[in-house]
PDB file of C-alpha atoms in Angstrom:
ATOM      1  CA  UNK Q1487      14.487  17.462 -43.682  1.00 60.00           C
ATOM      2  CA  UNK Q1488      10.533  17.469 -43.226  1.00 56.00           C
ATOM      3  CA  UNK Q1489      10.958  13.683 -43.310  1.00 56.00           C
ATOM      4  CA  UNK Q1490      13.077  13.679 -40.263  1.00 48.00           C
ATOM      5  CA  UNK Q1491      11.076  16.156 -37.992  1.00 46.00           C
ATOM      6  CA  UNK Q1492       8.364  14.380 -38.995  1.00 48.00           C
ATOM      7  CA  UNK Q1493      10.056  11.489 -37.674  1.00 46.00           C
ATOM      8  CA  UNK Q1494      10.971  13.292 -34.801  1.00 48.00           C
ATOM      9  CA  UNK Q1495       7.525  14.418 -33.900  1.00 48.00           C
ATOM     10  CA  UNK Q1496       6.021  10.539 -33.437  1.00 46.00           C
ATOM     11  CA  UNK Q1497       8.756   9.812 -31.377  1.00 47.00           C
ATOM     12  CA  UNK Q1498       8.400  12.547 -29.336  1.00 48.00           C
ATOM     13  CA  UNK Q1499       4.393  12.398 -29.706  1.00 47.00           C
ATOM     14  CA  UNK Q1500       4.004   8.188 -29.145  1.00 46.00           C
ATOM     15  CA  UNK Q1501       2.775   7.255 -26.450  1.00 49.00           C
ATOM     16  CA  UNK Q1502       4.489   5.731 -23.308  1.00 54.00           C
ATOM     17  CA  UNK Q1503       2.836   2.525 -21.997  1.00 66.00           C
ATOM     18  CA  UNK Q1504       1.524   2.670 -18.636  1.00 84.00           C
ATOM     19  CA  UNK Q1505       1.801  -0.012 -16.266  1.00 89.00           C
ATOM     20  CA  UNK Q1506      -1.589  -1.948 -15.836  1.00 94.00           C
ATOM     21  CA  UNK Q1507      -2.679  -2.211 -12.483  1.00 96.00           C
ATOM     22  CA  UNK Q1508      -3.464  -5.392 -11.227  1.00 97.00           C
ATOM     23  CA  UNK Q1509      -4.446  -7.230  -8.105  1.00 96.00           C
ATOM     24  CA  UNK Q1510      -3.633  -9.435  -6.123  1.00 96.00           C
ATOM     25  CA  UNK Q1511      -6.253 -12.403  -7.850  1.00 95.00           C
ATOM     26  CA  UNK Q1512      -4.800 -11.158 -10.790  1.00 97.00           C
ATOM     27  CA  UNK Q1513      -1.994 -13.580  -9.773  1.00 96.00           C
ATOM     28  CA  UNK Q1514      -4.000 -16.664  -9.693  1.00 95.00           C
ATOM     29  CA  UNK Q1515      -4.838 -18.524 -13.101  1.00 95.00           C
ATOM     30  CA  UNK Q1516      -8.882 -18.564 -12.885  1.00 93.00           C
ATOM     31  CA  UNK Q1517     -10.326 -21.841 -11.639  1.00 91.00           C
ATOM     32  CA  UNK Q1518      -8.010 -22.004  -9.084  1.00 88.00           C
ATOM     33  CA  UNK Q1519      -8.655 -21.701  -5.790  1.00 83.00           C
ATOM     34  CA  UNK Q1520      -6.187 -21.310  -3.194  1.00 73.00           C
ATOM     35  CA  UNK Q1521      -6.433 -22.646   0.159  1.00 71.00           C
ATOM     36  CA  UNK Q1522      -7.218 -20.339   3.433  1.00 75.00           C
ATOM     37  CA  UNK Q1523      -4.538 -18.822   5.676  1.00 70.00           C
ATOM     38  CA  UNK Q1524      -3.956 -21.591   8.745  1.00 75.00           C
ATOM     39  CA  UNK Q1525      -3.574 -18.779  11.738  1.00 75.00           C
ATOM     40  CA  UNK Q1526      -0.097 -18.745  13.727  1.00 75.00           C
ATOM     41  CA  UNK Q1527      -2.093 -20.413  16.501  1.00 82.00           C
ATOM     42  CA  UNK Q1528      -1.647 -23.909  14.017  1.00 83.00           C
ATOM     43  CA  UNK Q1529       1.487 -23.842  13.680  1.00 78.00           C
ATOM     44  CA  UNK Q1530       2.071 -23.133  17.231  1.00 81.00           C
ATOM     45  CA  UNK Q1531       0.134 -26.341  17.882  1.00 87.00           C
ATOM     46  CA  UNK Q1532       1.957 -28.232  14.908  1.00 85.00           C
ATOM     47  CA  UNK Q1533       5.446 -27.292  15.050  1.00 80.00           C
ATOM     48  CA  UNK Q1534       6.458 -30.221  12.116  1.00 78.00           C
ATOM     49  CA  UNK Q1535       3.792 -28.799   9.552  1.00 77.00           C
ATOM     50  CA  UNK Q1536       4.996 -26.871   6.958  1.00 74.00           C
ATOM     51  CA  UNK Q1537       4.568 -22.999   7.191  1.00 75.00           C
ATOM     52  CA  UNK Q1538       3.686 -22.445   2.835  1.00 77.00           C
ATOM     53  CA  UNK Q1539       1.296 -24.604   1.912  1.00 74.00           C
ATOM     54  CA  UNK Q1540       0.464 -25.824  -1.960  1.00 79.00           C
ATOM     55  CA  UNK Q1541       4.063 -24.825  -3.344  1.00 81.00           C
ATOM     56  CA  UNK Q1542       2.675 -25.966  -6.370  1.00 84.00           C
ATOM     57  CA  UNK Q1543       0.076 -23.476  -6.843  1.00 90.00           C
ATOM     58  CA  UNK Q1544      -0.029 -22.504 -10.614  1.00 95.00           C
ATOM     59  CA  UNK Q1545       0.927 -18.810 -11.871  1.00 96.00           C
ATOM     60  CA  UNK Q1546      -0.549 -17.212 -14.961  1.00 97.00           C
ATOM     61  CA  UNK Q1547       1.673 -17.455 -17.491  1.00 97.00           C
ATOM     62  CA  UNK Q1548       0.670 -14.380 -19.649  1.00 97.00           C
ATOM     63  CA  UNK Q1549       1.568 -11.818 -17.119  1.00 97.00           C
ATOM     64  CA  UNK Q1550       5.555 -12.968 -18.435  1.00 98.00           C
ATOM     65  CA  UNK Q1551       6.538  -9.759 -20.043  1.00 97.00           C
ATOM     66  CA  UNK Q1552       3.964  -7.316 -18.910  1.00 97.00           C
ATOM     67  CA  UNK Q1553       4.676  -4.005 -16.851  1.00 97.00           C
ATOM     68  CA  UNK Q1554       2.634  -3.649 -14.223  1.00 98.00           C
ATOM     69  CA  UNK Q1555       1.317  -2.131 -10.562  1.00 98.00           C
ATOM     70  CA  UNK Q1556       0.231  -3.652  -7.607  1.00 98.00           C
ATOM     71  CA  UNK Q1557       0.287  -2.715  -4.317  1.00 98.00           C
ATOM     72  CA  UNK Q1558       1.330  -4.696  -1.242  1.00 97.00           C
ATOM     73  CA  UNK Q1559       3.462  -5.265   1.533  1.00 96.00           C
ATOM     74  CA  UNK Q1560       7.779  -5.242   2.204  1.00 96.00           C
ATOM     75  CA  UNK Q1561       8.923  -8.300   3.532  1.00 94.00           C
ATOM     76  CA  UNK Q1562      12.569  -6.930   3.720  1.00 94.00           C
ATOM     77  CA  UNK Q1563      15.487  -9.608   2.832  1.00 95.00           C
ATOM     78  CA  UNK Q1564      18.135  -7.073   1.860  1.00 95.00           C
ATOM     79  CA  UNK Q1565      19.489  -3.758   1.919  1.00 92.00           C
ATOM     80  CA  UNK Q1566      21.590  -1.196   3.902  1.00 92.00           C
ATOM     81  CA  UNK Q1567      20.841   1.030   7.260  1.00 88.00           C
ATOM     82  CA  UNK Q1568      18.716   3.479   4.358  1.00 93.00           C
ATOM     83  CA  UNK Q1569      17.095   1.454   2.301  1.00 96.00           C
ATOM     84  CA  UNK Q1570      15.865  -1.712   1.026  1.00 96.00           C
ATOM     85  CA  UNK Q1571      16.756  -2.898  -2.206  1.00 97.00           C
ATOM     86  CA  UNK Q1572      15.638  -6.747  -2.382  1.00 97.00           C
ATOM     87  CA  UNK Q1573      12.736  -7.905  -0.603  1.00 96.00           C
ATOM     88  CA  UNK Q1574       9.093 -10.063  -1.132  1.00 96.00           C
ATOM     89  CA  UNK Q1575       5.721  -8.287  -1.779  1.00 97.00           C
ATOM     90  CA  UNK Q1576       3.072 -10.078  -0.526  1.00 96.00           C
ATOM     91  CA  UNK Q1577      -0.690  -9.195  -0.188  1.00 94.00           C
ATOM     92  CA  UNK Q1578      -0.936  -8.657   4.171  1.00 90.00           C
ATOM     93  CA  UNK Q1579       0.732  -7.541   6.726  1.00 88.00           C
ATOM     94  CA  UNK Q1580       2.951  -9.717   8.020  1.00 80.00           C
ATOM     95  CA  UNK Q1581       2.689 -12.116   5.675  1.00 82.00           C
ATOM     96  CA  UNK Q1582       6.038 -14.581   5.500  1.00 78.00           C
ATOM     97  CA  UNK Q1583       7.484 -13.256   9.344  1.00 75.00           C
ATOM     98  CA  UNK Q1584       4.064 -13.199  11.529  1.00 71.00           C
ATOM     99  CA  UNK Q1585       2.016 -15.707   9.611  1.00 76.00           C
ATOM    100  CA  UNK Q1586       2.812 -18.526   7.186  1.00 80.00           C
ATOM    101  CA  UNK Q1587       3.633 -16.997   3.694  1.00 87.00           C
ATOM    102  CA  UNK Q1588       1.052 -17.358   1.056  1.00 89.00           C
ATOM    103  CA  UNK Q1589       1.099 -19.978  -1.815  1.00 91.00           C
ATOM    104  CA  UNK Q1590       4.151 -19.099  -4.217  1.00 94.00           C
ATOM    105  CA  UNK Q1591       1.243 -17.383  -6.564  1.00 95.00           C
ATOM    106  CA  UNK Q1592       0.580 -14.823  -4.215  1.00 94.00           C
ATOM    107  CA  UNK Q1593       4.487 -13.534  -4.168  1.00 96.00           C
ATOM    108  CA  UNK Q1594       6.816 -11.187  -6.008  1.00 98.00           C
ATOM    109  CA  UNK Q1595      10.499 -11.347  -5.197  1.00 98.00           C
ATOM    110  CA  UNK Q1596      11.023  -7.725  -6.031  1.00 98.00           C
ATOM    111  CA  UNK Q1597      14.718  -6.124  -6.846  1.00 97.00           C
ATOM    112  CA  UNK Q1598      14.847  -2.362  -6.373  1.00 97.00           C
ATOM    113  CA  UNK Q1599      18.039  -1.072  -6.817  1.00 95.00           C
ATOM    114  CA  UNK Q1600      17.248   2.741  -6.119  1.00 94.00           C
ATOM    115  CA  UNK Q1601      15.976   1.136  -2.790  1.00 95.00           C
ATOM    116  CA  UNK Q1602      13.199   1.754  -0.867  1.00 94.00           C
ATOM    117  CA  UNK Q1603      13.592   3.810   2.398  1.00 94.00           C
ATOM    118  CA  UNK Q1604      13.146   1.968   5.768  1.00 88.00           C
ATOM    119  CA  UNK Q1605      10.488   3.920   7.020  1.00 89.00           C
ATOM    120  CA  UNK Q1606       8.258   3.260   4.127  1.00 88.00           C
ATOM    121  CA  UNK Q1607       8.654  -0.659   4.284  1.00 87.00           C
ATOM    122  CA  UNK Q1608       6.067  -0.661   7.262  1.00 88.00           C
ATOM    123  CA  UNK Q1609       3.218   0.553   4.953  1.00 91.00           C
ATOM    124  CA  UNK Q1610       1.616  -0.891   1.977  1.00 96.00           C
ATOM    125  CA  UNK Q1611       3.593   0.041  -0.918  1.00 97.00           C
ATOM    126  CA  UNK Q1612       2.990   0.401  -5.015  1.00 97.00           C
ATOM    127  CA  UNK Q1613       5.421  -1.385  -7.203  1.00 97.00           C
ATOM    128  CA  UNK Q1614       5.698  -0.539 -10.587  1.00 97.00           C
ATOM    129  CA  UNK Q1615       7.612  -2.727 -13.220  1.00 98.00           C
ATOM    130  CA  UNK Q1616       8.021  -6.130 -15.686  1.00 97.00           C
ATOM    131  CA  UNK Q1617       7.090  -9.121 -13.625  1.00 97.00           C
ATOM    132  CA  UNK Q1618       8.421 -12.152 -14.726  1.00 98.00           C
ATOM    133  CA  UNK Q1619       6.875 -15.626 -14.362  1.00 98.00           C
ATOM    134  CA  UNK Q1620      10.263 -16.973 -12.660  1.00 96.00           C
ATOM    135  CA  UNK Q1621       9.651 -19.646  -9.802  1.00 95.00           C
ATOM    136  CA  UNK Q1622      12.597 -19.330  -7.043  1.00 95.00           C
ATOM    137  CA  UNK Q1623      13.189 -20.572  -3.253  1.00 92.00           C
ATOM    138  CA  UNK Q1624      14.611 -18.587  -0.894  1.00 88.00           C
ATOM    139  CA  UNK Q1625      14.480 -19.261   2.998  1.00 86.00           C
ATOM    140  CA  UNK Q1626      11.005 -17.407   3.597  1.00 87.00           C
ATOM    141  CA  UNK Q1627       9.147 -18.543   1.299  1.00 92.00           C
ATOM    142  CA  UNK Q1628       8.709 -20.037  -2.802  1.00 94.00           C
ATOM    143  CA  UNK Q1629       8.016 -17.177  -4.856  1.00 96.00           C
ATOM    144  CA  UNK Q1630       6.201 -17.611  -8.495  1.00 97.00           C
ATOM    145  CA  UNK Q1631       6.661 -14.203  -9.561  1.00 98.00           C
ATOM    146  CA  UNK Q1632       9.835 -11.977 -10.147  1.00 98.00           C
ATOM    147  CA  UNK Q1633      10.161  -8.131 -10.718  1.00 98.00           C
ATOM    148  CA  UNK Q1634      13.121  -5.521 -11.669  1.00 96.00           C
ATOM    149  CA  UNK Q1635      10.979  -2.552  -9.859  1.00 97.00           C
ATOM    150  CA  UNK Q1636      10.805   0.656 -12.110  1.00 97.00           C
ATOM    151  CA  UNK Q1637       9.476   2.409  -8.750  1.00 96.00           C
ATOM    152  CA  UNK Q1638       8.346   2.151  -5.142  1.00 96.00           C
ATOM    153  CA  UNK Q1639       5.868   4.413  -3.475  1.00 95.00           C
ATOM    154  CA  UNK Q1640       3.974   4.850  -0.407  1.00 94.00           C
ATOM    155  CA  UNK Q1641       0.415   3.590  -0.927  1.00 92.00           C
ATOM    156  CA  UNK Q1642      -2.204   6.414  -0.937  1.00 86.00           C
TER     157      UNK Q1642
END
């Protein structure tokens, strides 16, 4: 009997990991340096170039795995009149709609299946969760990160 609540006490006692926040250059293997934002003005001028430039732009391979937070911006791609429950985080403001999207480095396809509510998808946001080094192209942009989002807050 002492065996098992002794048991029972480190399970109860251990302690939960917490998510390691990270930034944004976090995302990009050291050495590499990505290449500046063109304005909208370029592509204005240069209809044929293409929006998301270096799709090849490496990702950092250890982050596979690990449970993090970062904090960024919605880029909504699905959901319902509530909330949003699939959508890109990207580093700026209008990142992927207003301007080109960044290299695929600097984006997490997130899936949040509590959803996030409409109104907070025009503020920076926190995402919690596993990312996963998981390239994928969808008609936005080329993502090099993926996440199953533990949780979504408004960034304070």
């Amino acid at each position: 009997m002492k065996q098992l609540l002794a048991l029972m006490f480190l399970v109860v006692a251990m302690p939960t990991f917490a998510a390691e926040k990270i930034g944004w250059k976090d995302l990009i293997p050291e050495g590499f340096t990505p290449p500046p934002v063109k304005p909208q003005s370029y592509y204005d001028a240069n209809p044929e170039e293409d929006r998301q430039t270096n799709l090849d732009a490496p990702v950092v391979e250890s982050l596979d795995g690990k449970k993090v937070r970062i904090p960024g911006y919605v880029v909504q791609l699905e959901g319902d009149a509530d909330n949003v429950t699939e959508f890109l985080l990207v580093p700026y403001f209008g990142a992927c709609i207003h301007v080109p999207p960044p290299p695929p480095n600097q984006i997490i396809h997130v899936q949040y299946a509590e959803g996030v509510p409409y109104e907070n998808t025009y503020d920076a946001v926190w995402i919690e969760g596993t990312v996963k080094v998981e390239r994928k192209e969808g008609d936005l942009a080329v993502v090099g990160y993926t996440m199953d989002a533990d949780s979504v807050e408004v960034y304070q």
